[in-house]
Structure formats: C-alpha cells, structure tokens
Coordinates of C-alpha atoms in Angstrom, one line a residue:
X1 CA 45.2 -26.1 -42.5
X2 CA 42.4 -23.5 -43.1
X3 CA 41.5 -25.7 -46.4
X4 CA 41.4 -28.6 -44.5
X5 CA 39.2 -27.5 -41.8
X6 CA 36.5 -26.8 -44.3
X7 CA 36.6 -29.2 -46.5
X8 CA 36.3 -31.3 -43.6
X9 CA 32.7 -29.4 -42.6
X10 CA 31.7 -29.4 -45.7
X11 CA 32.3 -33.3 -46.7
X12 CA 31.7 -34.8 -42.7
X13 CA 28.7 -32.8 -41.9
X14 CA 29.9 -32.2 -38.4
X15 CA 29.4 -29.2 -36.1
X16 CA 31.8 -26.4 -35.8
X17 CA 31.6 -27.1 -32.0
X18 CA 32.5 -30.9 -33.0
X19 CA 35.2 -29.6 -35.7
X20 CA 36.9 -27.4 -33.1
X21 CA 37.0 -30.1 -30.2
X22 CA 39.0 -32.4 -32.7
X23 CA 41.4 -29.5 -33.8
X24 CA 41.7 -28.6 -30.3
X25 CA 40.7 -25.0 -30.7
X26 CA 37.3 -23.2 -30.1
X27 CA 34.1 -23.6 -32.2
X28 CA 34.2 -19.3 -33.1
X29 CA 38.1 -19.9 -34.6
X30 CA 36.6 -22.6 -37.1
X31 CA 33.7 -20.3 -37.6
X32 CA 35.9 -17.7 -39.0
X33 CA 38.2 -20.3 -41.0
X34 CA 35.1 -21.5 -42.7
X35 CA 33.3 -18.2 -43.6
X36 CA 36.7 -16.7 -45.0
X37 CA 37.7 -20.0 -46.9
X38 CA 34.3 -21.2 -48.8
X39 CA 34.0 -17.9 -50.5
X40 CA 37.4 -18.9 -52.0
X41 CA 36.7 -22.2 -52.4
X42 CA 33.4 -21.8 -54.8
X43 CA 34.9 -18.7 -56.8
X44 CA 37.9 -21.4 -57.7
X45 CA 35.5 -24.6 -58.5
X46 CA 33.7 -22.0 -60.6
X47 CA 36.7 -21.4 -62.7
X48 CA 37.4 -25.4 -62.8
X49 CA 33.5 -25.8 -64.2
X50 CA 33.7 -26.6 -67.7
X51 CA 31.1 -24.6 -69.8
X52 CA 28.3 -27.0 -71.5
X53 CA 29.8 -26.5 -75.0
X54 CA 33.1 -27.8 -74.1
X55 CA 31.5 -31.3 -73.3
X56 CA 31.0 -32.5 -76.9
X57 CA 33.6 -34.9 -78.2
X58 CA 35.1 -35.1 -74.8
X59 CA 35.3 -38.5 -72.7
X60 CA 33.6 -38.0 -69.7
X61 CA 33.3 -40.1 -66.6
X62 CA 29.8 -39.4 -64.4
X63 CA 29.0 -40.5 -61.2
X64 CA 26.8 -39.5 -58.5
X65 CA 27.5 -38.4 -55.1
X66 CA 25.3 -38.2 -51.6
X67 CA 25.7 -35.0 -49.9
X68 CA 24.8 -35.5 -46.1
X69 CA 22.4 -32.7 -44.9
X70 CA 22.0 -33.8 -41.3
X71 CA 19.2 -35.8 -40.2
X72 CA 15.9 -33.8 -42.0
X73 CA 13.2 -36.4 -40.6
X74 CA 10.8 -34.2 -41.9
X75 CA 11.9 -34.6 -45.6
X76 CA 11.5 -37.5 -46.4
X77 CA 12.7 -37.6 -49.7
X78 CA 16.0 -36.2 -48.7
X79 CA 16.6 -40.1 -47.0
X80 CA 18.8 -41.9 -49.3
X81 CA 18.7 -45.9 -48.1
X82 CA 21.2 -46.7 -49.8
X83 CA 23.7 -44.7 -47.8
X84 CA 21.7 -44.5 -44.6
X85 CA 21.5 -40.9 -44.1
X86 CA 19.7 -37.7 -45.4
X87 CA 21.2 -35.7 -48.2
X88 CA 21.0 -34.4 -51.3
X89 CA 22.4 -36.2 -54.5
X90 CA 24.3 -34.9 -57.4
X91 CA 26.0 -36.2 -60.7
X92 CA 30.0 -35.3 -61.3
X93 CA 31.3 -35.0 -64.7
X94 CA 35.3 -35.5 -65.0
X95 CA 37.9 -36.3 -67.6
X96 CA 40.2 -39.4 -67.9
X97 CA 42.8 -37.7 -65.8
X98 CA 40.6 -36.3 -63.0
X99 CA 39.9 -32.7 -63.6
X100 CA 36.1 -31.7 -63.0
X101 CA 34.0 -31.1 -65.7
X102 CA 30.8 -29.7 -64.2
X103 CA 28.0 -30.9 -61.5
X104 CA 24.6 -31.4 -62.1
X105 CA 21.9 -29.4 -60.0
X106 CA 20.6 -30.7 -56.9
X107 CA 17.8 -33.5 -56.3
X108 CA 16.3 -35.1 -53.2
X109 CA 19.0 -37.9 -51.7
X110 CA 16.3 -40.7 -52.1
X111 CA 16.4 -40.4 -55.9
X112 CA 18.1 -43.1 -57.6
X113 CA 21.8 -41.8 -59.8
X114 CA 19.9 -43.1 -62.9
X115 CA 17.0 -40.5 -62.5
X116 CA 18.9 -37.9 -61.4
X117 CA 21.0 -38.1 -64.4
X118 CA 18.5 -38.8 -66.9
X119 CA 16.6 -35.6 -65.2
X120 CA 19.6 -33.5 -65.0
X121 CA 21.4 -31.0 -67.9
X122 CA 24.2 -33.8 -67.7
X123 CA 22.0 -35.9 -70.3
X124 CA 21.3 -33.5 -72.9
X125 CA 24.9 -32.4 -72.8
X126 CA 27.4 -35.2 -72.7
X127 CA 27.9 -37.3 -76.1
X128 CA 26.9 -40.4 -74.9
X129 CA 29.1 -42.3 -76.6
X130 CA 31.9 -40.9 -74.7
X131 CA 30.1 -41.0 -71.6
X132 CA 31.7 -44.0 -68.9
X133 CA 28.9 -44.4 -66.1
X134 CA 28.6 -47.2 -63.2
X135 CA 25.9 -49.7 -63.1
X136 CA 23.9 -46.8 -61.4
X137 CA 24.1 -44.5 -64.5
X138 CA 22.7 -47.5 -66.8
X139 CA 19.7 -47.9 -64.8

C-alpha cells in the first residue's frame, strides 16, 4: 500500500493533506510513506534504465509524457495547452513488451513532443529505423 500511496503523489499531483484525507489517515503518516518509498523507487528505475549503447539495433517505442507541477502561473512555459495544466514534459523509450528503456531530460510542459525529442539525447541515440513514434514524434 506504501507503493501505492506514492505513486499516487507522484502521478496525481495532490497534497499529502489531500492524499491522507482519501486514505483516511493523517497528512504526517503519508509524509513518512513517501520520503521512505521514493528513495527506493528511483534507485530501482535506475537499474531498469537501459544505458545509451544498448539502444542500437533495438525496436523502441517513444512517446512523451506531461508531468503536472501544480499551477506555476508564473512560468509560463511550463503551461502545456494541450493538457490544460502546468508541467513539465518528457520522452519514454520502451521495448515491444513494455520494459523501460530510458527517459529523456526534462523540458518546459508547453514544448511540443516533436521538439522535445528532436532536442533530447533520445534522437542521437535510437536507430531510427526501429524507432515507432505517434503523430507527435513525426512532427
């Protein structure tokens, strides 16, 4: 349940306060849950990352992905219209069957998945020819 709780902060964006009001539990237990479980969390998605080399020759699906930041009115670039909200974006690698590849680094939530890829070490790294994208990815 611990895992659950914060990947549930991490992916909703909501407040521990709001967190522990729908767990029925107080905002300090959900505090502790999520400082002792994201430590875990990012050690084991760093052993999941694929290293650069082991891209080429691969199939690799990319797509990118909004990560709500709360409402940031004064960045203006973090606004993504698209979604509605303010974030920051990202490109996913994966294989056929799922596993996660590696992530791009971070750009401003208003930029559009085709320059964030074509900016990001995904591009210079993925054979292309192997590479499955949506319509965003294509430009």
């Amino acid at each position: 349940m611990a895992l659950v709780v914060t990947l549930e902060f991490c992916r909703t964006n909501l407040t521990q306060k709001q967190l522990a009001a729908f767990r029925n539990t107080s905002q300090s237990t959900i505090s502790r849950v999520v400082r002792r479980i994201e430590p875990v969390l990012a050690d084991t998605l760093d052993e999941a990352h694929a290293t650069l080399e082991e891209f080429h020759g691969r199939v690799a699906l990319v797509d990118g992905v909004l990560i709500p930041t709360g409402n940031r009115r004064d960045q203006k670039k973090l606004y993504s219209g698209k979604h509605r909200r303010y974030g920051v974006r990202l490109q996913l690698s994966t294989g056929l069957r799922g596993k996660l590849l590696a992530c791009s680094e971070i750009f401003p939530g208003g930029s559009h998945d085709f320059t964030v890829f074509r900016s990001s070490s995904l591009h210079e790294t993925l054979n292309h020819a192997n590479t499955i994208g949506d319509l965003g990815c294509l430009g």
